[in-house]
Each structure stands twice: as C-alpha cells, then as structure tokens.
Short mmCIF file of C-alpha atoms in Angstrom, two decimals:
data_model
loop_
_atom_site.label_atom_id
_atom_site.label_comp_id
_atom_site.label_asym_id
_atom_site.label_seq_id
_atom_site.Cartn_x
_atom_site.Cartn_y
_atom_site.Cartn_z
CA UNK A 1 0.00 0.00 0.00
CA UNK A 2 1.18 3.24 -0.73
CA UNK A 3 2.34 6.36 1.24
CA UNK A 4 0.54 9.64 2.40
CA UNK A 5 0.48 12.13 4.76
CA UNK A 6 -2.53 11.87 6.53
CA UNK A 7 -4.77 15.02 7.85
CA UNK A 8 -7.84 14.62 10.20
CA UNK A 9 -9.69 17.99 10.56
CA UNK A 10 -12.46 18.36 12.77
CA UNK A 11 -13.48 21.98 11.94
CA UNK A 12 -14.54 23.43 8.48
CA UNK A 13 -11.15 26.09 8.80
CA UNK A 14 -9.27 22.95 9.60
CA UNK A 15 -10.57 21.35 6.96
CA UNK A 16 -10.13 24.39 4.54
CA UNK A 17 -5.60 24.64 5.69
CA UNK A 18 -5.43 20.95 5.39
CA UNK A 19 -6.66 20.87 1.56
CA UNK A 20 -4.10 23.73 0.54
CA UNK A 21 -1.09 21.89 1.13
CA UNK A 22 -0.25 21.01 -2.43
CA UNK A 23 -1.39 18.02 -4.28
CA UNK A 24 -3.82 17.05 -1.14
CA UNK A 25 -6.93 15.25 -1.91
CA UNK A 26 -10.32 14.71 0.18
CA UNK A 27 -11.26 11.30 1.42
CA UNK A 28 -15.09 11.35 2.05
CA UNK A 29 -16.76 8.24 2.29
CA UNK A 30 -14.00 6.87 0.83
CA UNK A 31 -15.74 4.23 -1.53
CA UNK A 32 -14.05 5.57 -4.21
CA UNK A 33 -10.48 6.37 -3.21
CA UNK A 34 -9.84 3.28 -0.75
CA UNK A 35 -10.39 0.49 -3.51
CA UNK A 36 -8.39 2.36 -6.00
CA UNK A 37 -5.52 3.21 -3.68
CA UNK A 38 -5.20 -0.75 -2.30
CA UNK A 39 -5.25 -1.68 -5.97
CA UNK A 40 -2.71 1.10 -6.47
CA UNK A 41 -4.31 3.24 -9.45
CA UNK A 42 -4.76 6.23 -7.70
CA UNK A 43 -2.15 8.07 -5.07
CA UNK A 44 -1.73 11.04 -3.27
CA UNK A 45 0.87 12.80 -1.49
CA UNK A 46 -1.70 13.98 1.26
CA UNK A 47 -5.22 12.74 1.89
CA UNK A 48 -7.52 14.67 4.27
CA UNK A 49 -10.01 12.65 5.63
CA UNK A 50 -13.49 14.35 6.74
CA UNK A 51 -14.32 11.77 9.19
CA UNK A 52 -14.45 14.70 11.95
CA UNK A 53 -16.09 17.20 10.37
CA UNK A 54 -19.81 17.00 11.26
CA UNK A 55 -20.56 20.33 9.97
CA UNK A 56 -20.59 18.79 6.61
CA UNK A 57 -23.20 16.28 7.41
CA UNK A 58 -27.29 17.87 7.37
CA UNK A 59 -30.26 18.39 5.55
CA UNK A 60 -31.79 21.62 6.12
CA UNK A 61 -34.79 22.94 4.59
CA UNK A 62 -34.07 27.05 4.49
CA UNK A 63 -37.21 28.22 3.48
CA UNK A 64 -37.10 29.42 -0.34
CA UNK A 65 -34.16 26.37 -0.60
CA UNK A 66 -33.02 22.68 0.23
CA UNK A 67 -29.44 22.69 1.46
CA UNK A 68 -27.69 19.48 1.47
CA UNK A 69 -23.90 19.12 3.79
CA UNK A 70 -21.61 17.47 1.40
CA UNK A 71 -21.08 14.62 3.41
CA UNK A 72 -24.69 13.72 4.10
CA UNK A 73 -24.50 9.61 3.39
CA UNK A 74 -26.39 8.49 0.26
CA UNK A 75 -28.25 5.97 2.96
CA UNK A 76 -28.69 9.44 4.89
CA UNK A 77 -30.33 10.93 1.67
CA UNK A 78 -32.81 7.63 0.91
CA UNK A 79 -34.01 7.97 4.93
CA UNK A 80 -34.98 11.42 4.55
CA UNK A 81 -39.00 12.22 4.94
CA UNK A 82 -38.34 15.83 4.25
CA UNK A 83 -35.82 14.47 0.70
CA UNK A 84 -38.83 12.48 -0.13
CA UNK A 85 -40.98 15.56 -0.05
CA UNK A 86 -38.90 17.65 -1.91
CA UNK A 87 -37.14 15.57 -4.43
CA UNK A 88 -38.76 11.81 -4.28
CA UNK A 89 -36.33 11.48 -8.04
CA UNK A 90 -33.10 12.21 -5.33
CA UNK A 91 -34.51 9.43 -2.66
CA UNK A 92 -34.55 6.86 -5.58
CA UNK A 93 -31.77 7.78 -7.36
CA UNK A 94 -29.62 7.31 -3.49
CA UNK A 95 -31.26 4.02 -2.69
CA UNK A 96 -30.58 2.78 -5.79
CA UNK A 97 -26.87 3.33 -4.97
CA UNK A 98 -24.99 0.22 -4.36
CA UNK A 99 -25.98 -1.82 -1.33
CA UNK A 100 -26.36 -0.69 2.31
CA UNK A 101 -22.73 -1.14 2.77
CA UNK A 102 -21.79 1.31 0.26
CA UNK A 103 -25.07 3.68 0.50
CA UNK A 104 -24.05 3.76 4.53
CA UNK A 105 -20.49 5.66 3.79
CA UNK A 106 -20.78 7.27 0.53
CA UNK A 107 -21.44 10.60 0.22
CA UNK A 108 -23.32 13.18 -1.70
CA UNK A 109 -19.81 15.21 -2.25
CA UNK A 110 -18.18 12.44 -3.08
CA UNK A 111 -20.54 11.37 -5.80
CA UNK A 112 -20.78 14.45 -7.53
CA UNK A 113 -16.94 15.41 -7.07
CA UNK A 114 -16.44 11.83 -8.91
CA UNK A 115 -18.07 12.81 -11.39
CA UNK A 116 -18.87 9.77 -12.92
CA UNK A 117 -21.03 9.53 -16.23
CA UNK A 118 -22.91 6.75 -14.51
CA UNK A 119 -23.62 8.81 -11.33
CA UNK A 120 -26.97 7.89 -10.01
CA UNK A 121 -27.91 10.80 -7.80
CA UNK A 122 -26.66 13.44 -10.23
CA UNK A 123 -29.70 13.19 -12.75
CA UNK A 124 -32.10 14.04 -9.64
CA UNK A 125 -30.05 16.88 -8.49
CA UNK A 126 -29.28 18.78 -12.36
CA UNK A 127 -33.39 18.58 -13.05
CA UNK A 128 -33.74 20.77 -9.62
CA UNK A 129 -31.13 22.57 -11.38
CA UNK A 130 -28.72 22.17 -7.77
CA UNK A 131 -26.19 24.36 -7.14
CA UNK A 132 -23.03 23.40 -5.36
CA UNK A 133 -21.13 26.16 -2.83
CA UNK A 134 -17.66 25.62 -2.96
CA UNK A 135 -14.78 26.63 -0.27
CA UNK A 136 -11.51 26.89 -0.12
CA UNK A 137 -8.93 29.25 2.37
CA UNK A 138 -9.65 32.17 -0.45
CA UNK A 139 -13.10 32.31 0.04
CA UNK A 140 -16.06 30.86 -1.47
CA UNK A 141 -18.10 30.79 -4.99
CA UNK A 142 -21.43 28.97 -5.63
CA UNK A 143 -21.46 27.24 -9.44
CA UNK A 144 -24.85 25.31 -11.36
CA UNK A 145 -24.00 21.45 -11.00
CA UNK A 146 -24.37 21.74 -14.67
CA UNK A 147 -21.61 23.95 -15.16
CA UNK A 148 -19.51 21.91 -13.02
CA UNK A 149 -19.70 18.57 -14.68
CA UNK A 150 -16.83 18.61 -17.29
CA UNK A 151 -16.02 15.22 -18.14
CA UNK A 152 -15.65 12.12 -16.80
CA UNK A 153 -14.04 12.09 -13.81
CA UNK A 154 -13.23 15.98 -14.18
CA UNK A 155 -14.81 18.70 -12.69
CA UNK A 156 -14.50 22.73 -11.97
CA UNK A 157 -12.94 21.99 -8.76
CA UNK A 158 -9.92 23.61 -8.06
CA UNK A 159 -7.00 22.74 -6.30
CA UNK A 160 -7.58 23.32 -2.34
CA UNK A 161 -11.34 23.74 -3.17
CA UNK A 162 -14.15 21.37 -2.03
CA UNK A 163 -17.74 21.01 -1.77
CA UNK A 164 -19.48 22.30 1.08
CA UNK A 165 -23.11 21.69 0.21
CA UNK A 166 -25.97 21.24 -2.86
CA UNK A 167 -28.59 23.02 -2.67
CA UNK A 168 -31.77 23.55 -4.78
CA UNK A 169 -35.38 24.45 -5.18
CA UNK A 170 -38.43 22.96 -3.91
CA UNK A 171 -41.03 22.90 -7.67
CA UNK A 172 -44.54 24.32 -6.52
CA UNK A 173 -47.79 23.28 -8.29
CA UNK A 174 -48.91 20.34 -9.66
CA UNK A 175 -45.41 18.35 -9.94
CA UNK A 176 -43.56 15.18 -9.84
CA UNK A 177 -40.34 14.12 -10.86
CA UNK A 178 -38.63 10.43 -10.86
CA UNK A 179 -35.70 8.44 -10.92
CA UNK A 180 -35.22 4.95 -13.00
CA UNK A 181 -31.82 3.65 -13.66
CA UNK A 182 -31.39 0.07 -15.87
CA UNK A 183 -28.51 -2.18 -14.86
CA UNK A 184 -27.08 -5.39 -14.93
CA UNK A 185 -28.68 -6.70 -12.16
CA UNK A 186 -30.42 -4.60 -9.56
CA UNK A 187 -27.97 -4.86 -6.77
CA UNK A 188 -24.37 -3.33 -7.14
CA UNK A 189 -24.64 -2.93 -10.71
CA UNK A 190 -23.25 0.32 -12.37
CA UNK A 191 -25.92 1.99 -14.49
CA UNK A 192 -26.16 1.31 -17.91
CA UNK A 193 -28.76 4.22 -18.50
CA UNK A 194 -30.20 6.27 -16.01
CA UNK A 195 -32.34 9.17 -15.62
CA UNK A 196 -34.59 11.79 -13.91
CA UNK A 197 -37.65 13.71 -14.81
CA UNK A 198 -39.78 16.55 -13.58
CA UNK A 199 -42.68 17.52 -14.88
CA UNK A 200 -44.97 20.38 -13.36
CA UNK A 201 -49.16 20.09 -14.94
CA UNK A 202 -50.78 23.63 -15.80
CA UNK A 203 -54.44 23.85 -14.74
CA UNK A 204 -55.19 22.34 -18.78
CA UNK A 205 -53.37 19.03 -17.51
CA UNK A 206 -50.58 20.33 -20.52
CA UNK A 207 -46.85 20.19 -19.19
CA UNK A 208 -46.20 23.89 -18.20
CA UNK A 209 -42.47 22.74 -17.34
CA UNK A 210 -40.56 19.58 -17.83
CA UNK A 211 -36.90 18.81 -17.12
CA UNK A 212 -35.10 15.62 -18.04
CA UNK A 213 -31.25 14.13 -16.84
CA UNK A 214 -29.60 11.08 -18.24
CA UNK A 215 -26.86 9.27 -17.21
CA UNK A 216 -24.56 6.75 -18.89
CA UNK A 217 -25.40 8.11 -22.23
CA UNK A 218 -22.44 11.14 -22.73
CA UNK A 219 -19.04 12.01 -20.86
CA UNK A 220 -20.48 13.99 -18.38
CA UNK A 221 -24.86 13.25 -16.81
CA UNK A 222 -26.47 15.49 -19.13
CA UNK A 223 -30.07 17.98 -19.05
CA UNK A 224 -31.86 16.82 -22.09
CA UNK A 225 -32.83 20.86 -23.18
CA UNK A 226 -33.49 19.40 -27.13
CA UNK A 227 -36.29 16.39 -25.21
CA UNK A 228 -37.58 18.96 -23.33
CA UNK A 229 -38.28 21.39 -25.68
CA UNK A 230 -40.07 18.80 -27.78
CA UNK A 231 -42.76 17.65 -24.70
CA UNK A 232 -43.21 21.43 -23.34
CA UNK A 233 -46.49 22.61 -23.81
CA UNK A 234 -47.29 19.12 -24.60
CA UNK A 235 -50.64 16.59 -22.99
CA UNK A 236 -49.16 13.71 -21.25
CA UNK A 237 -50.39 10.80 -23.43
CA UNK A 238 -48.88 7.40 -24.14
CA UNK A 239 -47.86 9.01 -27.79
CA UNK A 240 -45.67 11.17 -26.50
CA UNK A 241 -43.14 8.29 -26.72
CA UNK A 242 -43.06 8.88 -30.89
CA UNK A 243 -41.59 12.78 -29.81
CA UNK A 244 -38.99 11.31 -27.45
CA UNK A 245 -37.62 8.57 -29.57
CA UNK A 246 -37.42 11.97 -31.90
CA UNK A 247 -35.71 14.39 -29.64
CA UNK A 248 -33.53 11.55 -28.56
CA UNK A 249 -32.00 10.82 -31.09
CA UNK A 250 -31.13 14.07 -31.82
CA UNK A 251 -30.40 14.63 -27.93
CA UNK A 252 -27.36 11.45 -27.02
CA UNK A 253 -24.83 9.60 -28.81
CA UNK A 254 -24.16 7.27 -26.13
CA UNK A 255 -21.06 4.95 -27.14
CA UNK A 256 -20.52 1.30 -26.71
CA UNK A 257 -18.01 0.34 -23.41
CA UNK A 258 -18.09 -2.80 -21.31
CA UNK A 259 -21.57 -2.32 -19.38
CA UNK A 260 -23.52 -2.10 -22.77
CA UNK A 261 -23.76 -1.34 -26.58
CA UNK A 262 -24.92 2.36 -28.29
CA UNK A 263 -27.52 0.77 -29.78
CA UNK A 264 -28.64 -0.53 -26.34
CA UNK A 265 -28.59 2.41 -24.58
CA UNK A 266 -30.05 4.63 -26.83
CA UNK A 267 -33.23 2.76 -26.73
CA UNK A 268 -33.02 2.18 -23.07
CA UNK A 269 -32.54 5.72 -22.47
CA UNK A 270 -35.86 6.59 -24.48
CA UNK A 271 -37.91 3.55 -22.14
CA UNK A 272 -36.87 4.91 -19.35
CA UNK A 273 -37.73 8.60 -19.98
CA UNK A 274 -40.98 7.88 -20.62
CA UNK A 275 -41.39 5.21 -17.67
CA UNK A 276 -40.03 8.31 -15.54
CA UNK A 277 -42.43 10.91 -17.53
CA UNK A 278 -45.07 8.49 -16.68
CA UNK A 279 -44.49 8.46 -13.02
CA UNK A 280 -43.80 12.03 -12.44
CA UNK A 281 -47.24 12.74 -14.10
CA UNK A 282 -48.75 10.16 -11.80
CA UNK A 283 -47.43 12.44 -8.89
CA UNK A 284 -48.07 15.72 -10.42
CA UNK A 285 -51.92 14.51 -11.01
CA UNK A 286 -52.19 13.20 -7.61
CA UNK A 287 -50.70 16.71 -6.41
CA UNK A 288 -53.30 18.74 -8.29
CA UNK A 289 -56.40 17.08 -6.88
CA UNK B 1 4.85 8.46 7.28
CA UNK B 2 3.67 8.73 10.55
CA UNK B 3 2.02 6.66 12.74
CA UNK B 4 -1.67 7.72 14.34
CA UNK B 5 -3.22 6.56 17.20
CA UNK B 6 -6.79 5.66 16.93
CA UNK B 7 -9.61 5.52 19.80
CA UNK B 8 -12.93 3.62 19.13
CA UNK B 9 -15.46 0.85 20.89
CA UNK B 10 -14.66 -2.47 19.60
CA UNK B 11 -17.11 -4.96 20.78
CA UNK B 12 -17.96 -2.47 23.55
CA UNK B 13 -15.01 -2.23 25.27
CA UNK B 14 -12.86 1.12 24.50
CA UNK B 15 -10.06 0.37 22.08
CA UNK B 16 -6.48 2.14 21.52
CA UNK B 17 -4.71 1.03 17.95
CA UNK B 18 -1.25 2.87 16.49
CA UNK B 19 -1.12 2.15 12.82
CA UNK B 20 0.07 3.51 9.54
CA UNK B 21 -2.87 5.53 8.10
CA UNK B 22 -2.76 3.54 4.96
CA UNK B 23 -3.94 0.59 6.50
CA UNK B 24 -7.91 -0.28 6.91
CA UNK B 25 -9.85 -1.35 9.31
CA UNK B 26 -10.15 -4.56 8.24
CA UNK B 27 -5.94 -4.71 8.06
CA UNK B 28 -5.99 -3.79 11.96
CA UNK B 29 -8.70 -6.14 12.91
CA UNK B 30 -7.19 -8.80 11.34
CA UNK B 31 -3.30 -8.39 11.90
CA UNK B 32 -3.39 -6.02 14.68
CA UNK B 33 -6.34 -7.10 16.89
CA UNK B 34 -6.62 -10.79 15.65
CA UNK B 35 -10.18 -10.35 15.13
CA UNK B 36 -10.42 -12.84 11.52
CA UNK B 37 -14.13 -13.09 11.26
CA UNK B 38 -14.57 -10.43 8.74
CA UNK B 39 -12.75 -11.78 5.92
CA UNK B 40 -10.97 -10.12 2.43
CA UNK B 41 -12.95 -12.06 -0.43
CA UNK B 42 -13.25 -9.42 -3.13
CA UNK B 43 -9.48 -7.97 -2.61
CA UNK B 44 -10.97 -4.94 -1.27
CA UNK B 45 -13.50 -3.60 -4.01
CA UNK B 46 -16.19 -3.26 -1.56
CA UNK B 47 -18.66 -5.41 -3.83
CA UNK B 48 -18.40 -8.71 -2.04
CA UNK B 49 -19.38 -8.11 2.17
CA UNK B 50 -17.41 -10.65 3.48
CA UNK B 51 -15.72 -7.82 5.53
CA UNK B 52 -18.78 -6.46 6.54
CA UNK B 53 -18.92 -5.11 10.30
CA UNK B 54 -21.37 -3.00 12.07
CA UNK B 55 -20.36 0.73 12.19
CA UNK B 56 -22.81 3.16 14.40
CA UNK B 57 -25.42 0.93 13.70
CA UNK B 58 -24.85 0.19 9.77
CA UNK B 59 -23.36 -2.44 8.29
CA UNK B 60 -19.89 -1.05 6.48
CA UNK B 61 -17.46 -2.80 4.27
CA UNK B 62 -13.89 -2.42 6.44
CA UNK B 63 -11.74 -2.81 3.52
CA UNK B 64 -12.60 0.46 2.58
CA UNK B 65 -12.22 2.30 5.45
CA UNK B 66 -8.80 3.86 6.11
CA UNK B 67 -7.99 3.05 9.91
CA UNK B 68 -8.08 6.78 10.65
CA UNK B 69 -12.21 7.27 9.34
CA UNK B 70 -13.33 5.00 12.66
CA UNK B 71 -11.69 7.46 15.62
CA UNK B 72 -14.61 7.72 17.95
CA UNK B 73 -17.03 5.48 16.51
CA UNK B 74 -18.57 2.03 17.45
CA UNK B 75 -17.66 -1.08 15.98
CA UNK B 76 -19.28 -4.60 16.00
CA UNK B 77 -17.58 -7.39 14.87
CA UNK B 78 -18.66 -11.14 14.72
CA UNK B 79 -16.82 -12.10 17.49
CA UNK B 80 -18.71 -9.45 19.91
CA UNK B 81 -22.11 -10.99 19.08
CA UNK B 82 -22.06 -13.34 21.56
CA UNK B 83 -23.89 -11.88 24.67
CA UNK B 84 -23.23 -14.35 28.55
CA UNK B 85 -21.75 -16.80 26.22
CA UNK B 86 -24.52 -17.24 24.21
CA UNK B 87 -24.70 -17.19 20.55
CA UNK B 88 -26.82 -14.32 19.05
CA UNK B 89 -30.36 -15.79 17.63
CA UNK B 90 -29.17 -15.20 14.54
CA UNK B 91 -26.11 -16.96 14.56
CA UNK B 92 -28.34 -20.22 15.77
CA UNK B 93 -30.83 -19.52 13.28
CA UNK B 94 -28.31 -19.85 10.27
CA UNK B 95 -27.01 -22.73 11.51
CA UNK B 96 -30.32 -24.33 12.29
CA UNK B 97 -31.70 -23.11 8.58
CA UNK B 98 -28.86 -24.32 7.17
CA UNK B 99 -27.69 -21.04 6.16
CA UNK B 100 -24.03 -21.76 6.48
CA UNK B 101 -21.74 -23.98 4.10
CA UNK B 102 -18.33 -22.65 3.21
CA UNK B 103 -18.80 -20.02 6.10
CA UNK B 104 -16.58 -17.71 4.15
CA UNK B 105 -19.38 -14.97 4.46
CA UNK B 106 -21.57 -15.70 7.05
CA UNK B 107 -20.23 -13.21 9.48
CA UNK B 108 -21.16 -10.50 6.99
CA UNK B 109 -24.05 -12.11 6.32
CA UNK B 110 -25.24 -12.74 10.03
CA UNK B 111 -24.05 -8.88 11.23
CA UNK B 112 -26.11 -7.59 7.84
CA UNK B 113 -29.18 -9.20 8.84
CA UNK B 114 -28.88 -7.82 12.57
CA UNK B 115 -28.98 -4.45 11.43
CA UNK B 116 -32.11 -5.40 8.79
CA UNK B 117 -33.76 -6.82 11.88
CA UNK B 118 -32.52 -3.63 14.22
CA UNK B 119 -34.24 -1.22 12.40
CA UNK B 120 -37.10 -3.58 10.94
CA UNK B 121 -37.82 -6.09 12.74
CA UNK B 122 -40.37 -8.09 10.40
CA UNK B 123 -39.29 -7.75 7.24
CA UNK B 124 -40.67 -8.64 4.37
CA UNK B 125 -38.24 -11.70 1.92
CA UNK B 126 -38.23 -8.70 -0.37
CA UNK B 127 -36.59 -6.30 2.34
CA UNK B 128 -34.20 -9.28 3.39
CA UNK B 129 -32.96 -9.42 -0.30
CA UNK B 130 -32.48 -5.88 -0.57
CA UNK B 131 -30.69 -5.45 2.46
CA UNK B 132 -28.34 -8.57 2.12
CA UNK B 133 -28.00 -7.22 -1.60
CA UNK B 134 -24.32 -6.32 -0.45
CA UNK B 135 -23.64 -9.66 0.87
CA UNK B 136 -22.44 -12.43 -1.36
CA UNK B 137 -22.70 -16.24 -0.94
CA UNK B 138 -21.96 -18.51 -3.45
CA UNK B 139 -23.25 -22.11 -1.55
CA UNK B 140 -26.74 -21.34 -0.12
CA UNK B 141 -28.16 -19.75 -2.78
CA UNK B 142 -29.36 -17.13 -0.35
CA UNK B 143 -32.37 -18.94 0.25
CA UNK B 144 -31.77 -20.45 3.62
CA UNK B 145 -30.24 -17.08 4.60
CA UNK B 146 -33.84 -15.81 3.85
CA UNK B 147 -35.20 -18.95 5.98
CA UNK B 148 -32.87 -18.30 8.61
CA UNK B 149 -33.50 -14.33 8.92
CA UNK B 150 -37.13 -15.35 9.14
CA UNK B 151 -36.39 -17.68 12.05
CA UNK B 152 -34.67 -15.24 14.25
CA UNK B 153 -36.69 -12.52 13.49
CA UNK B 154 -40.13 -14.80 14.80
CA UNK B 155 -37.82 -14.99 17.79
CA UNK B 156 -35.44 -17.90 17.30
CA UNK B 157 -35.21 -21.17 18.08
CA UNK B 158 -35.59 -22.79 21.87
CA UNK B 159 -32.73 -24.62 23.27
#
C-alpha cells in the first residue's frame, strides 16, 4: 500500500488549511479512493479525511431552498422524509446506490466530485437545477452542478477547493419528478442508462415545465434541453413516446463500453424517460387534486 | 509516514490502535487485533461483504475504510455478538436453517441481517434481499439465509 500524509480535521477552517497543502486530496466516504488506492491506481501525497467534520453532514430545509452538507450519506439521503418531499427522483436515485454497505459511507460530495457519467444521484439533483457552494482558504463561490460537470471524472474543482453543500429548489404546483436507472442486475450494478424527470401540470393538464437528466449516455450526466423542448407545452399521453424517440435521437450519442452497446442504450434511455415521464405525471396529477 | 493513534469501541469495550494511516480497518482487525471473522474475499473492491462489520449501527465494508475514518465510533464485529456466552439468535438460526456452508461470508451475512432486523424487525423476503443485496454467498443460494432471517426474526429457536 502506498504512502501519504494523513490530515484529520475536525473543523470546516481545519478542513479548509489541510486541503491547501499542495497536491492534497479529500477522502469522504472513501468508496471511491480506498479500492483504487489498495489496488494502487490512484495516489496522493496527502489525503484529508473528513471523518471529523460534522458540519458537513445535514439536511436543512431554508425556506425558499433545500441545502444538502456534502457529506450527508447516500443511505442518509434515501431515509430522509423531508428528501422524499422535496425531491422523491433524489430518494430513488440514493437508494438505488450500491448496497447498504456502500449507501451507509458514501457521500453526496463524493458522488458528484467523482463525477462519474454513470452517477446515479446526479440526474435528480441537475433537473432541480442544484447548485453546489464551494470553499476553499480564499473564500467561497457557488457554481450550477451543470456547469460543473466537465467530463468524466473531471470537474471545476480547483485545487484546495471542495464542496461544502448542494442546494436547490423545492417545484410548486402540480409536480412530480422520478428516478429509473437500468442495470445489470439490480444490486451493485453500475448503471447502464439512467435518468430523472420533472414535470410540473398547468391547470389544462398540458406540461407547463418539464426537465429531463440522463446518465450513462455522454461524458459527463447530461439535461436533455433538445427532449424537453419537444414535450413542453405538450398533454401527457402514451404518444408522447413517438416525440422522445425523436428528440432523442437528436439529444445522445451514447457509445458502446463494457456495461452495454450504443444501440442498447439509446433505446433504453428513451424507455426509461418515458417510464419516468409516466411516473412524475402520476405524482403531479395526484398533487393537483 | 507517521504513525496515528486511533480511539474507538470495539465490541464495547474502548479500544487504543497505532497504525500507519494507509492501513484499513479490516488490516488492523485482522493483523493487529486478531479479530479474523470479517474476511478479504473481493481484494478490497467493496462489492463482495465478506468484511462487513457494524459501524454506528450500519453495516460497512472495512476494507474500505482507512484506519483513521473510525476514531470515535462504534464497531461490532462477529466475534462481539455473543452476549453471557450465548450465541446471538441469529447466529443459531443460520445454523439451524442451514444457512451456512463454506462459512466464508456468514459473518457479513449474520451482522447484515442484525442491522435489517434492528431497524425492521419483520421484514418482508423482499426487504431481506435488498438489504443482504451487499452480501455475497456462493453455496446457499441465499435462500436459507432468507429462511434463517425469518427464524430469528419470529424470535429464534428454543434450546
């Protein structure tokens, strides 16, 4: 096993001097980092583990906004009555993660800071269009998830820089939104496709506002602005389908890797759209009576 | 690199280890502690459970938690399951159900299912496969796990 200098901060300032020494990386939940490192793929001169830092860890509703600590546990996130409220897509999309094992020590942060193509609870954040604060000992800056997500594996972040908390927007009205992910098997497995939809109903029963994330399908878990566009203003019927396979098409170009084929995922990706389109309605009908 | 000292409860009693920082807990339990039950079959992916132990009340794969991430937490292992020398119900119940062949990950598999049966105490076989979804077996078949979780949780078996 390799060598590192290893930093425990308790406090957020702590935390904050321990990430600008250079080349020093955050260890979160550490489902990640801990495999790669034994395996020897990944290394670090200094690793600061967050262990202490409790600050890091909540779920606050603030009024006009949701704020999520960075280090909230995904099993944290799938527990929450007030997450299941708010974002019943997010409370999927977290106990879909792994198993219990890996849902009990992974993080929110760590997830998004990942960022992973495949990234289960980053379609259910970018269609409440989250915003991450960042920190670092020069101050702070907030940033759209959206804008974060660069690539696979590669994000805004900068060096000494990490994420303090998500936060987002309740939707109002007549609204639902939904997670549905397809795998291999449905423990453990990465996702082949995944996604998340809201939809908000106007008083006509048309969709006043729709938003749509898929993962698995591009470099980075993409808004699907092009799909969107196509069902706004649009009754939600079973031949809505026809304008997704449509906009799809146009939307992804997913490619072919070990997990699964283009061809594969291109037509999962439209299936489970509309399965999540479906059940968001559902909600957003059941809301408006 | 420098050694750290780490303070947790292990098995309920308080617990002092020095160790590299690159080592995990399930490195310390086994090596340091000689505590084998939770065992390395994956090599440390985290997708297998064998290592599985009970961390603040949820089941946590050790090999993939750096020795430094437990300071000040509580730790169950296999071996403190035993309460007046007395196995745990669930321990008897896999053996009674059969639930046990190789034995490679039945301590996983047993401390799991207490922490199903902690915070749900009659669960459904639906809820048992969920929540042993991070546990792997490759003799029973998971079936007589099911059978044996649905033993102790009626409220075992009388000696």
């Amino acid at each position: 096993m390799q060598e590192f200098n290893y930093h425990r901060p308790i406090t957020i300032t702590e935390l904050k001097e321990c990430l600008s020494i250079p080349g020093a990386r955050i260890l979160a939940g550490g489902t990640d980092i801990v495999p790669r490192m034994r395996q020897g793929k990944f290394s670090v001169p200094a690793l600061v583990d967050t262990s202490g830092v409790k600050a890091m860890r909540f779920i606050e509703d603030q009024g006009s906004e949701i704020v999520l600590g960075a280090l909230t546990t995904h099993q944290e996130a799938a527990d929450s009555p007030l997450l299941q409220n708010i974002n019943p897509a997010l409370v999927t999309a977290a106990e879909s993660i792994g198993c219990q094992q890996t849902r009990c020590r992974g993080t929110l942060g760590g997830n998004i800071a990942n960022a992973s193509p495949a990234a289960d609870t980053l379609p259910a954040l970018l269609i409440f269009d989250a915003t991450l604060l960042l920190q670092s000992l020069e101050g702070e800056r907030r940033i759209p998830l959206e804008e974060f997500l660069l690539g696979p594996g590669q994000t805004d972040l900068l060096e000494g820089e990490f994420i303090h908390s998500i936060s987002f927007k309740p939707m109002i009205g007549s609204w639902g939104a939904a997670f549905i992910k397809i795998g291999k098997r449905s423990g453990m497995a990465i996702s082949v496709a995944n996604t998340a939809v809201a939809v908000e109903l106007n008083d006509k029963g048309k969709i006043s506002d729709i938003r749509i994330a898929l993962g698995s399908v591009a470099p980075t878990v993409i808004r699907c602005r092009k799909i969107e566009q196509a069902l706004l203003g649009k009754e939600p019927e079973p031949a809505l389908m026809k304008e997704i396979h449509k906009a799809c098409q146009e939307e992804i170009s997913p490619i072919t890797d070990i997990r699964s084929s283009a061809e594969y995922r291109n037509h999962a990706a439209e299936v489970i759209i509309h399965r999540a389109l479906e059940s968001a309605v559902e909600q957003a009908k059941e809301r408006g009576r | 690199m420098k050694t750290i000292t780490v303070s947790f409860l292990l098995n309920g009693k308080k617990t002092s280890v020095t160790s590299l920082p690159n080592r995990t807990l399930l490195d310390v339990l086994r090596e340091d502690l000689g505590l084998t039950g939770a065992k390395d079959a994956c090599g440390g992916e985290g997708e297998c459970g064998a290592c599985t132990v009970i961390m603040n009340g949820n089941p946590v794969n050790s090999c993939m938690i750096f020795i430094g991430q437990i300071e000040g937490t509580q730790i169950t292992t296999i071996e403190g399951l035993m309460e007046k020398g007395e196995f745990h119900r669930l321990q008897k119940s896999f053996v009674e159900a059969g639930a046990v062949q190789c034995g490679f990950c039945t301590p996983g598999a047993i401390l799991t299912a207490k922490t199903l049966l902690d915070n749900n105490p009659h669960p459904t076989d639906h809820e048992i496969r969920e929540g042993l979804s991070g546990n792997l077996c490759r003799c029973t078949g998971y079936n007589k796990m099911i059978d044996a979780i649905h033993l102790a949780e009626q409220g075992g078996l009388d000696d």
